[in-house]
Amino acid sequence: MLRLTTALLAMAAVAKTGNEPAPAAQQIVAFKQRTSGPIGIMTTSAGSPIELKDASSTLNSNLIFNEYFMDSLTHIVRERIPERLVHAKAAGAFGYFEVTHDITNICKAKLFSKIGKKTPVAARLSVVIVERGGSDTSRDARGFAIKFYTEDGNFDIVGFSTPMYAYKDPLLFSSFVRAQKRNPATNLIDGNTLWDFLTLQPENLYMFLLVFGDRGVPDGYRHMPGFSIQTYQVVNESGEKHFVRFHFIPDAGIKKLNSKQAQKISGIDPDYATRDLYNAIGKGKFPSWSVSIQILTLDDVKNAKFDVFDVTKVLPQDEFPLKPLGRLVLNKNPTNYFAEVEQLAFSPANLVPGILGGPDKLFEARRLAYREAQYYRLGANFNKIPINCPIQNHVLAYNRDGRPPVKDNGKDTPNYYPNTFNGPVPYKDENRVDLIEIYQDAPNNFDQARELYMNEMTKGERSRLVDNILYSLGGAIEELQDRAVKIFTIIHPDLGYRISQGLKVNRTSYYRDDE
C-alpha cells in the first residue's frame, strides 16, 4: 500500500509544471472538453453496433455469442508487435524543416531547392539499449532519426546523439548489441560482457567517452544534439559530387544531467524526456534545432589524411567547418503513439534524387538491416502504413498483396515490369552519378579520443568521466579491468592512471558532484 501511495505521489509530482496543467497529464481531459458527449455508438471491429447488455456483463450468458467480448478478448492478446531490438524506447513528434541557406550548388535534392522552403518531418528520439519500459535517463547513446516527406519520396536521416559511431565494420553489430543486452543465463545486464567487447574492439571507446561523460544523459530530448554520423555523397544538377555530414544543434542549448540527477529522476519519472517533449510542444514552446553541414569535395576525400567515411571518427571542424543549412522545428505531438511513433519505420535506404547515401560498408549494411527489421516488425507493406507513406507524391510501385495494409493494392494496373500496357515507367537521369567506391582500412581513432579527453573536456568533465567509467568497470572481472586500463592508457596516460587508481581504491560507487 505504501509503494502504491508513493507511486501516486510521484505521478502527481510530474503532472503539473508550476500552477499550469501539463499537457501530457491533461490529454484525456482535453479530449472530453472538445467533445460534447459520446462520439458515437460503439461497434465491433467489423462495424456492427454493440448493444448495452453485451457491453455490460457476460455473467450467465453465452460468451461465444457476445461479439463484443469475443472481439475485444481475441484482439488484446495480439496488440503487441515485436519491439525494436535497439531504440525500443522513444519519444516522437512532427514538424517541419526549413531551408535557411542555399546549397543547390552542391545538392539537387528538392527539399533543399530554395531558401524558405519547408518540408514536413517526423522525428523519433530514442534511448539505444534499454527496453521499451526502461528509463529515459539511463546512461546510453541516443538515436536522432528524422523522416523528411519530400516531393520525391521519403528521405531518412537515422542519426545519433554523438557525432561518431561505435564500430566501423558492420560485422560487429550483432555482438555489439548482445554484449550490452541481458545475459542469456541471468537475464541481467552484465558488465563483463560489455567490457569484454569494448576492450576487444577498442575503437568503440571513443564514442563511449561521450556515453560515460557528461553527454551520456541529455536533459531531455529538447536539449540533445543529433548527427548523421555518416558522410553522404550528394550531387548537383550537373552531376558534380560533394560529400556532407549533417549536424542538428538544439537552439535551446545542449544540456545534460549528472549521474545523481539522472538516477533520482529515473526513480520518480522514467519517462522524463518523453514527458518533457510532449509538454513543451503542448504548451507551444516548440523545440528547434539549427541544421548545418560539413562539406567535402572529391579532392578533399582523396587528399584527407584519414578515412572521411569512418563513422568512428569525426570530421575536424577546423578543416571542414560547419555551413548553415536550415532549421528543424517540432510543433505537433502524436495523436496516437502506436500508430504514429511505434509504427514509424526509418531506413537509411530512404534516399531521394541528389542524395546517394554513404559509400562505407556500415551504410550498406544498414540499408539491409533496417529494411529487414521493418519486414519483421511491421510486415512487407510497412511503407503503406499511413505514417510511413510519402505524403507529397503518389506511389506507383509494382509490389502487390501481402499482409495488410495493402490500401488499394495497385487497383487494376499491371503488376509486372516491363509491360506494354501503360504501367508506370522509370525516369532517365542524363547526369546520373553512381556512389563512389572506397577502400577502408582498419579502425584507429585513438588520436581523436585523446583530443577529446585532453582538449575538449574540462577538468570537471574528466573527473566525472572517470567516476562513471569506474561505476561500470568496477563490477567487471580483474582481467577485463586490466585490459581496459591498458587501452585507456593508450588513449591518454592520465586517463589510464586515474582509472587504475580508482579501481585500486574501489571507488565504484562514488560520484563527483562538485562542478
mmCIF file of N, CA and C in Angstrom, residues 76-182:
data_model
loop_
_atom_site.group_PDB
_atom_site.id
_atom_site.type_symbol
_atom_site.label_atom_id
_atom_site.label_comp_id
_atom_site.label_asym_id
_atom_site.label_seq_id
_atom_site.Cartn_x
_atom_site.Cartn_y
_atom_site.Cartn_z
ATOM 1 N N ILE A 76 -6.875 -8.258 -27.826
ATOM 2 C CA ILE A 76 -5.903 -7.723 -26.868
ATOM 3 C C ILE A 76 -4.658 -8.578 -26.773
ATOM 4 N N VAL A 77 -4.777 -9.890 -26.965
ATOM 5 C CA VAL A 77 -3.584 -10.742 -26.901
ATOM 6 C C VAL A 77 -2.741 -10.622 -28.171
ATOM 7 N N ARG A 78 -3.211 -9.860 -29.139
ATOM 8 C CA ARG A 78 -2.472 -9.647 -30.379
ATOM 9 C C ARG A 78 -2.067 -8.183 -30.561
ATOM 10 N N GLU A 79 -2.200 -7.388 -29.518
ATOM 11 C CA GLU A 79 -1.982 -5.945 -29.652
ATOM 12 C C GLU A 79 -0.516 -5.543 -29.655
ATOM 13 N N ARG A 80 0.367 -6.418 -29.253
ATOM 14 C CA ARG A 80 1.778 -6.055 -29.225
ATOM 15 C C ARG A 80 2.494 -6.621 -30.447
ATOM 16 N N ILE A 81 3.305 -5.781 -31.065
ATOM 17 C CA ILE A 81 4.168 -6.236 -32.141
ATOM 18 C C ILE A 81 5.580 -6.339 -31.573
ATOM 19 N N PRO A 82 6.490 -7.032 -32.251
ATOM 20 C CA PRO A 82 7.862 -7.114 -31.729
ATOM 21 C C PRO A 82 8.437 -5.717 -31.512
ATOM 22 N N GLU A 83 8.994 -5.482 -30.324
ATOM 23 C CA GLU A 83 9.613 -4.181 -30.108
ATOM 24 C C GLU A 83 10.965 -4.149 -30.799
ATOM 25 N N ARG A 84 11.441 -2.968 -31.065
ATOM 26 C CA ARG A 84 12.730 -2.816 -31.712
ATOM 27 C C ARG A 84 13.823 -3.451 -30.861
ATOM 28 N N LEU A 85 14.797 -4.081 -31.522
ATOM 29 C CA LEU A 85 15.924 -4.670 -30.810
ATOM 30 C C LEU A 85 16.703 -3.593 -30.075
ATOM 31 N N VAL A 86 16.958 -2.489 -30.745
ATOM 32 C CA VAL A 86 17.567 -1.303 -30.144
ATOM 33 C C VAL A 86 16.651 -0.118 -30.443
ATOM 34 N N HIS A 87 16.815 0.936 -29.695
ATOM 35 C CA HIS A 87 15.976 2.137 -29.848
ATOM 36 C C HIS A 87 14.505 1.827 -29.552
ATOM 37 N N ALA A 88 14.256 0.895 -28.639
ATOM 38 C CA ALA A 88 12.875 0.475 -28.366
ATOM 39 C C ALA A 88 12.076 1.571 -27.664
ATOM 40 N N LYS A 89 12.725 2.342 -26.794
ATOM 41 C CA LYS A 89 12.016 3.381 -26.028
ATOM 42 C C LYS A 89 12.285 4.737 -26.668
ATOM 43 N N ALA A 90 11.210 5.452 -26.980
ATOM 44 C CA ALA A 90 11.401 6.688 -27.740
ATOM 45 C C ALA A 90 10.253 7.649 -27.535
ATOM 46 N N ALA A 91 10.540 8.902 -27.856
ATOM 47 C CA ALA A 91 9.510 9.932 -27.993
ATOM 48 C C ALA A 91 9.429 10.308 -29.467
ATOM 49 N N GLY A 92 8.264 10.729 -29.892
ATOM 50 C CA GLY A 92 8.090 11.121 -31.288
ATOM 51 C C GLY A 92 7.329 12.419 -31.401
ATOM 52 N N ALA A 93 7.580 13.145 -32.464
ATOM 53 C CA ALA A 93 6.866 14.395 -32.719
ATOM 54 C C ALA A 93 6.993 14.731 -34.200
ATOM 55 N N PHE A 94 6.255 15.764 -34.606
ATOM 56 C CA PHE A 94 6.179 16.120 -36.020
ATOM 57 C C PHE A 94 6.370 17.619 -36.184
ATOM 58 N N GLY A 95 6.789 18.010 -37.360
ATOM 59 C CA GLY A 95 7.023 19.432 -37.603
ATOM 60 C C GLY A 95 7.486 19.668 -39.016
ATOM 61 N N TYR A 96 8.527 20.500 -39.148
ATOM 62 C CA TYR A 96 8.987 20.834 -40.488
ATOM 63 C C TYR A 96 10.478 21.167 -40.472
ATOM 64 N N PHE A 97 11.079 21.036 -41.636
ATOM 65 C CA PHE A 97 12.436 21.504 -41.867
ATOM 66 C C PHE A 97 12.360 22.677 -42.832
ATOM 67 N N GLU A 98 13.029 23.785 -42.491
ATOM 68 C CA GLU A 98 13.026 24.984 -43.341
ATOM 69 C C GLU A 98 14.437 25.303 -43.795
ATOM 70 N N VAL A 99 14.591 25.497 -45.088
ATOM 71 C CA VAL A 99 15.891 25.866 -45.644
ATOM 72 C C VAL A 99 16.179 27.336 -45.334
ATOM 73 N N THR A 100 17.347 27.593 -44.773
ATOM 74 C CA THR A 100 17.744 28.971 -44.487
ATOM 75 C C THR A 100 18.940 29.415 -45.326
ATOM 76 N N HIS A 101 19.651 28.459 -45.916
ATOM 77 C CA HIS A 101 20.827 28.793 -46.730
ATOM 78 C C HIS A 101 20.847 27.912 -47.980
ATOM 79 N N ASP A 102 21.277 28.501 -49.063
ATOM 80 C CA ASP A 102 21.246 27.832 -50.365
ATOM 81 C C ASP A 102 22.416 26.860 -50.515
ATOM 82 N N ILE A 103 22.122 25.587 -50.845
ATOM 83 C CA ILE A 103 23.184 24.619 -51.159
ATOM 84 C C ILE A 103 22.916 23.952 -52.506
ATOM 85 N N THR A 104 22.117 24.600 -53.357
ATOM 86 C CA THR A 104 21.807 24.000 -54.657
ATOM 87 C C THR A 104 23.053 23.838 -55.524
ATOM 88 N N ASN A 105 24.134 24.545 -55.185
ATOM 89 C CA ASN A 105 25.378 24.385 -55.956
ATOM 90 C C ASN A 105 26.012 23.020 -55.724
ATOM 91 N N ILE A 106 25.630 22.342 -54.615
ATOM 92 C CA ILE A 106 26.220 21.025 -54.349
ATOM 93 C C ILE A 106 25.177 19.904 -54.330
ATOM 94 N N CYS A 107 23.901 20.223 -54.135
ATOM 95 C CA CYS A 107 22.891 19.170 -53.995
ATOM 96 C C CYS A 107 21.588 19.573 -54.685
ATOM 97 N N LYS A 108 21.087 18.689 -55.548
ATOM 98 C CA LYS A 108 19.877 18.983 -56.311
ATOM 99 C C LYS A 108 18.608 18.464 -55.648
ATOM 100 N N ALA A 109 18.712 17.872 -54.463
ATOM 101 C CA ALA A 109 17.521 17.351 -53.790
ATOM 102 C C ALA A 109 16.486 18.456 -53.625
ATOM 103 N N LYS A 110 15.229 18.139 -53.934
ATOM 104 C CA LYS A 110 14.189 19.160 -53.947
ATOM 105 C C LYS A 110 13.926 19.771 -52.573
ATOM 106 N N LEU A 111 14.170 19.026 -51.499
ATOM 107 C CA LEU A 111 13.903 19.606 -50.180
ATOM 108 C C LEU A 111 14.850 20.751 -49.856
ATOM 109 N N PHE A 112 15.969 20.883 -50.621
ATOM 110 C CA PHE A 112 16.911 21.986 -50.427
ATOM 111 C C PHE A 112 16.839 23.006 -51.568
ATOM 112 N N SER A 113 15.758 23.007 -52.345
ATOM 113 C CA SER A 113 15.731 23.726 -53.614
ATOM 114 C C SER A 113 15.745 25.244 -53.494
ATOM 115 N N LYS A 114 15.250 25.813 -52.395
ATOM 116 C CA LYS A 114 15.254 27.268 -52.272
ATOM 117 C C LYS A 114 15.152 27.674 -50.807
ATOM 118 N N ILE A 115 15.662 28.844 -50.520
ATOM 119 C CA ILE A 115 15.584 29.385 -49.163
ATOM 120 C C ILE A 115 14.121 29.639 -48.807
ATOM 121 N N GLY A 116 13.740 29.242 -47.609
ATOM 122 C CA GLY A 116 12.369 29.408 -47.150
ATOM 123 C C GLY A 116 11.498 28.190 -47.378
ATOM 124 N N LYS A 117 11.984 27.223 -48.125
ATOM 125 C CA LYS A 117 11.180 26.034 -48.399
ATOM 126 C C LYS A 117 11.026 25.202 -47.139
ATOM 127 N N LYS A 118 9.803 24.731 -46.895
ATOM 128 C CA LYS A 118 9.507 23.908 -45.729
ATOM 129 C C LYS A 118 9.095 22.507 -46.169
ATOM 130 N N THR A 119 9.638 21.519 -45.488
ATOM 131 C CA THR A 119 9.328 20.119 -45.755
ATOM 132 C C THR A 119 8.809 19.487 -44.474
ATOM 133 N N PRO A 120 7.648 18.803 -44.512
ATOM 134 C CA PRO A 120 7.133 18.130 -43.313
ATOM 135 C C PRO A 120 8.107 17.046 -42.847
ATOM 136 N N VAL A 121 8.198 16.877 -41.519
ATOM 137 C CA VAL A 121 9.089 15.866 -40.958
ATOM 138 C C VAL A 121 8.403 15.109 -39.828
ATOM 139 N N ALA A 122 8.897 13.907 -39.587
ATOM 140 C CA ALA A 122 8.573 13.139 -38.388
ATOM 141 C C ALA A 122 9.887 12.836 -37.688
ATOM 142 N N ALA A 123 9.900 12.937 -36.363
ATOM 143 C CA ALA A 123 11.118 12.702 -35.596
ATOM 144 C C ALA A 123 10.878 11.626 -34.546
ATOM 145 N N ARG A 124 11.867 10.776 -34.375
ATOM 146 C CA ARG A 124 11.827 9.775 -33.311
ATOM 147 C C ARG A 124 13.153 9.860 -32.565
ATOM 148 N N LEU A 125 13.083 10.203 -31.287
ATOM 149 C CA LEU A 125 14.253 10.410 -30.439
ATOM 150 C C LEU A 125 14.256 9.310 -29.379
ATOM 151 N N SER A 126 15.348 8.580 -29.266
ATOM 152 C CA SER A 126 15.283 7.323 -28.532
ATOM 153 C C SER A 126 16.517 7.055 -27.690
ATOM 154 N N VAL A 127 16.333 6.200 -26.682
ATOM 155 C CA VAL A 127 17.435 5.599 -25.945
ATOM 156 C C VAL A 127 17.819 4.327 -26.695
ATOM 157 N N VAL A 128 19.103 3.991 -26.761
ATOM 158 C CA VAL A 128 19.528 2.901 -27.638
ATOM 159 C C VAL A 128 19.287 1.523 -27.037
ATOM 160 N N ILE A 129 19.812 1.253 -25.855
ATOM 161 C CA ILE A 129 19.885 -0.121 -25.371
ATOM 162 C C ILE A 129 18.695 -0.544 -24.516
ATOM 163 N N VAL A 130 18.149 0.342 -23.688
ATOM 164 C CA VAL A 130 17.112 -0.081 -22.744
ATOM 165 C C VAL A 130 15.862 -0.545 -23.480
ATOM 166 N N GLU A 131 15.121 -1.426 -22.822
ATOM 167 C CA GLU A 131 13.878 -1.916 -23.395
ATOM 168 C C GLU A 131 12.822 -0.819 -23.375
ATOM 169 N N ARG A 132 11.675 -1.105 -23.984
ATOM 170 C CA ARG A 132 10.648 -0.081 -24.141
ATOM 171 C C ARG A 132 10.160 0.453 -22.792
ATOM 172 N N GLY A 133 10.194 -0.359 -21.759
ATOM 173 C CA GLY A 133 9.745 0.102 -20.452
ATOM 174 C C GLY A 133 10.846 0.674 -19.590
ATOM 175 N N GLY A 134 12.028 0.894 -20.155
ATOM 176 C CA GLY A 134 13.167 1.385 -19.383
ATOM 177 C C GLY A 134 13.095 2.878 -19.107
ATOM 178 N N SER A 135 14.209 3.408 -18.642
ATOM 179 C CA SER A 135 14.258 4.803 -18.207
ATOM 180 C C SER A 135 14.835 5.714 -19.278
ATOM 181 N N ASP A 136 14.213 6.884 -19.426
ATOM 182 C CA ASP A 136 14.712 7.903 -20.349
ATOM 183 C C ASP A 136 16.050 8.486 -19.898
ATOM 184 N N THR A 137 16.383 8.333 -18.611
ATOM 185 C CA THR A 137 17.608 8.943 -18.098
ATOM 186 C C THR A 137 18.699 7.917 -17.850
ATOM 187 N N SER A 138 18.643 6.793 -18.531
ATOM 188 C CA SER A 138 19.723 5.818 -18.427
ATOM 189 C C SER A 138 20.958 6.364 -19.145
ATOM 190 N N ARG A 139 22.126 5.901 -18.713
ATOM 191 C CA ARG A 139 23.368 6.335 -19.361
ATOM 192 C C ARG A 139 23.546 5.519 -20.632
ATOM 193 N N ASP A 140 23.412 6.182 -21.763
ATOM 194 C CA ASP A 140 23.352 5.461 -23.030
ATOM 195 C C ASP A 140 23.492 6.474 -24.163
ATOM 196 N N ALA A 141 23.857 5.996 -25.335
ATOM 197 C CA ALA A 141 23.750 6.842 -26.519
ATOM 198 C C ALA A 141 22.274 6.987 -26.880
ATOM 199 N N ARG A 142 21.957 7.947 -27.722
ATOM 200 C CA ARG A 142 20.581 8.191 -28.144
ATOM 201 C C ARG A 142 20.467 8.200 -29.665
ATOM 202 N N GLY A 143 19.305 7.786 -30.132
ATOM 203 C CA GLY A 143 19.012 7.876 -31.549
ATOM 204 C C GLY A 143 18.378 9.213 -31.878
ATOM 205 N N PHE A 144 18.680 9.729 -33.063
ATOM 206 C CA PHE A 144 18.131 11.007 -33.537
ATOM 207 C C PHE A 144 17.723 10.785 -34.989
ATOM 208 N N ALA A 145 16.479 10.344 -35.181
ATOM 209 C CA ALA A 145 16.013 9.934 -36.509
ATOM 210 C C ALA A 145 14.979 10.925 -37.034
ATOM 211 N N ILE A 146 15.181 11.379 -38.275
ATOM 212 C CA ILE A 146 14.289 12.344 -38.908
ATOM 213 C C ILE A 146 13.842 11.807 -40.266
ATOM 214 N N LYS A 147 12.526 11.817 -40.500
ATOM 215 C CA LYS A 147 11.966 11.440 -41.791
ATOM 216 C C LYS A 147 11.454 12.708 -42.478
ATOM 217 N N PHE A 148 12.018 13.005 -43.638
ATOM 218 C CA PHE A 148 11.605 14.159 -44.435
ATOM 219 C C PHE A 148 10.631 13.664 -45.502
ATOM 220 N N TYR A 149 9.405 14.214 -45.502
ATOM 221 C CA TYR A 149 8.410 13.823 -46.506
ATOM 222 C C TYR A 149 8.537 14.758 -47.720
ATOM 223 N N THR A 150 9.412 14.408 -48.651
ATOM 224 C CA THR A 150 9.713 15.299 -49.773
ATOM 225 C C THR A 150 8.845 14.979 -50.992
ATOM 226 N N GLU A 151 8.903 15.833 -52.010
ATOM 227 C CA GLU A 151 8.156 15.593 -53.247
ATOM 228 C C GLU A 151 8.658 14.362 -53.990
ATOM 229 N N ASP A 152 9.890 13.979 -53.736
ATOM 230 C CA ASP A 152 10.471 12.814 -54.396
ATOM 231 C C ASP A 152 10.479 11.588 -53.485
ATOM 232 N N GLY A 153 9.597 11.578 -52.504
ATOM 233 C CA GLY A 153 9.551 10.450 -51.578
ATOM 234 C C GLY A 153 10.231 10.773 -50.262
ATOM 235 N N ASN A 154 10.333 9.778 -49.422
ATOM 236 C CA ASN A 154 10.861 9.983 -48.077
ATOM 237 C C ASN A 154 12.386 9.920 -48.059
ATOM 238 N N PHE A 155 12.973 10.856 -47.336
ATOM 239 C CA PHE A 155 14.416 10.855 -47.059
ATOM 240 C C PHE A 155 14.601 10.738 -45.562
ATOM 241 N N ASP A 156 15.334 9.719 -45.120
ATOM 242 C CA ASP A 156 15.530 9.472 -43.691
ATOM 243 C C ASP A 156 16.981 9.699 -43.299
ATOM 244 N N ILE A 157 17.189 10.458 -42.231
ATOM 245 C CA ILE A 157 18.484 10.514 -41.555
ATOM 246 C C ILE A 157 18.326 9.750 -40.249
ATOM 247 N N VAL A 158 18.980 8.605 -40.161
ATOM 248 C CA VAL A 158 18.886 7.781 -38.962
ATOM 249 C C VAL A 158 20.176 7.995 -38.177
ATOM 250 N N GLY A 159 20.186 9.054 -37.371
ATOM 251 C CA GLY A 159 21.411 9.507 -36.733
ATOM 252 C C GLY A 159 21.511 9.175 -35.266
ATOM 253 N N PHE A 160 22.486 9.809 -34.620
ATOM 254 C CA PHE A 160 22.800 9.551 -33.214
ATOM 255 C C PHE A 160 22.975 10.872 -32.474
ATOM 256 N N SER A 161 23.022 10.779 -31.162
ATOM 257 C CA SER A 161 23.273 11.957 -30.333
ATOM 258 C C SER A 161 24.763 12.237 -30.199
ATOM 259 N N THR A 162 25.599 11.335 -30.702
ATOM 260 C CA THR A 162 27.048 11.519 -30.704
ATOM 261 C C THR A 162 27.501 11.741 -32.145
ATOM 262 N N PRO A 163 28.544 12.542 -32.347
ATOM 263 C CA PRO A 163 28.972 12.832 -33.722
ATOM 264 C C PRO A 163 29.733 11.687 -34.379
ATOM 265 N N MET A 164 30.004 10.637 -33.613
ATOM 266 C CA MET A 164 30.653 9.461 -34.167
ATOM 267 C C MET A 164 29.881 8.217 -33.723
ATOM 268 N N TYR A 165 30.178 7.097 -34.360
ATOM 269 C CA TYR A 165 29.530 5.840 -34.009
ATOM 270 C C TYR A 165 30.558 4.922 -33.357
ATOM 271 N N ALA A 166 30.127 3.737 -32.933
ATOM 272 C CA ALA A 166 30.968 2.880 -32.113
ATOM 273 C C ALA A 166 31.965 2.055 -32.927
ATOM 274 N N TYR A 167 31.520 1.420 -33.996
ATOM 275 C CA TYR A 167 32.383 0.500 -34.728
ATOM 276 C C TYR A 167 32.303 0.806 -36.218
ATOM 277 N N LYS A 168 33.308 0.337 -36.945
ATOM 278 C CA LYS A 168 33.417 0.623 -38.373
ATOM 279 C C LYS A 168 32.913 -0.527 -39.226
ATOM 280 N N ASP A 169 33.143 -1.749 -38.760
ATOM 281 C CA ASP A 169 32.792 -2.946 -39.518
ATOM 282 C C ASP A 169 31.401 -3.422 -39.124
ATOM 283 N N PRO A 170 30.439 -3.461 -40.054
ATOM 284 C CA PRO A 170 29.072 -3.869 -39.704
ATOM 285 C C PRO A 170 28.974 -5.309 -39.213
ATOM 286 N N LEU A 171 30.012 -6.090 -39.435
ATOM 287 C CA LEU A 171 30.020 -7.457 -38.925
ATOM 288 C C LEU A 171 29.866 -7.488 -37.408
ATOM 289 N N LEU A 172 30.222 -6.380 -36.743
ATOM 290 C CA LEU A 172 30.213 -6.328 -35.286
ATOM 291 C C LEU A 172 28.852 -5.988 -34.690
ATOM 292 N N PHE A 173 27.872 -5.642 -35.521
ATOM 293 C CA PHE A 173 26.604 -5.144 -34.987
ATOM 294 C C PHE A 173 25.961 -6.134 -34.013
ATOM 295 N N SER A 174 25.827 -7.384 -34.401
ATOM 296 C CA SER A 174 25.141 -8.360 -33.547
ATOM 297 C C SER A 174 25.827 -8.485 -32.201
ATOM 298 N N SER A 175 27.158 -8.568 -32.211
ATOM 299 C CA SER A 175 27.888 -8.715 -30.953
ATOM 300 C C SER A 175 27.827 -7.444 -30.116
ATOM 301 N N PHE A 176 27.863 -6.288 -30.787
ATOM 302 C CA PHE A 176 27.771 -5.005 -30.081
ATOM 303 C C PHE A 176 26.475 -4.925 -29.284
ATOM 304 N N VAL A 177 25.379 -5.344 -29.896
ATOM 305 C CA VAL A 177 24.085 -5.300 -29.216
ATOM 306 C C VAL A 177 24.018 -6.347 -28.114
ATOM 307 N N ARG A 178 24.396 -7.577 -28.418
ATOM 308 C CA ARG A 178 24.277 -8.650 -27.439
ATOM 309 C C ARG A 178 25.144 -8.411 -26.216
ATOM 310 N N ALA A 179 26.312 -7.807 -26.420
ATOM 311 C CA ALA A 179 27.205 -7.548 -25.287
ATOM 312 C C ALA A 179 26.612 -6.559 -24.305
ATOM 313 N N GLN A 180 25.695 -5.690 -24.768
ATOM 314 C CA GLN A 180 25.085 -4.690 -23.896
ATOM 315 C C GLN A 180 23.705 -5.104 -23.395
ATOM 316 N N LYS A 181 23.120 -6.113 -24.032
ATOM 317 C CA LYS A 181 21.803 -6.588 -23.614
ATOM 318 C C LYS A 181 21.951 -7.571 -22.453
ATOM 319 N N ARG A 182 20.864 -8.228 -22.099
ATOM 320 C CA ARG A 182 20.842 -9.073 -20.909
ATOM 321 C C ARG A 182 21.589 -10.393 -21.127
#
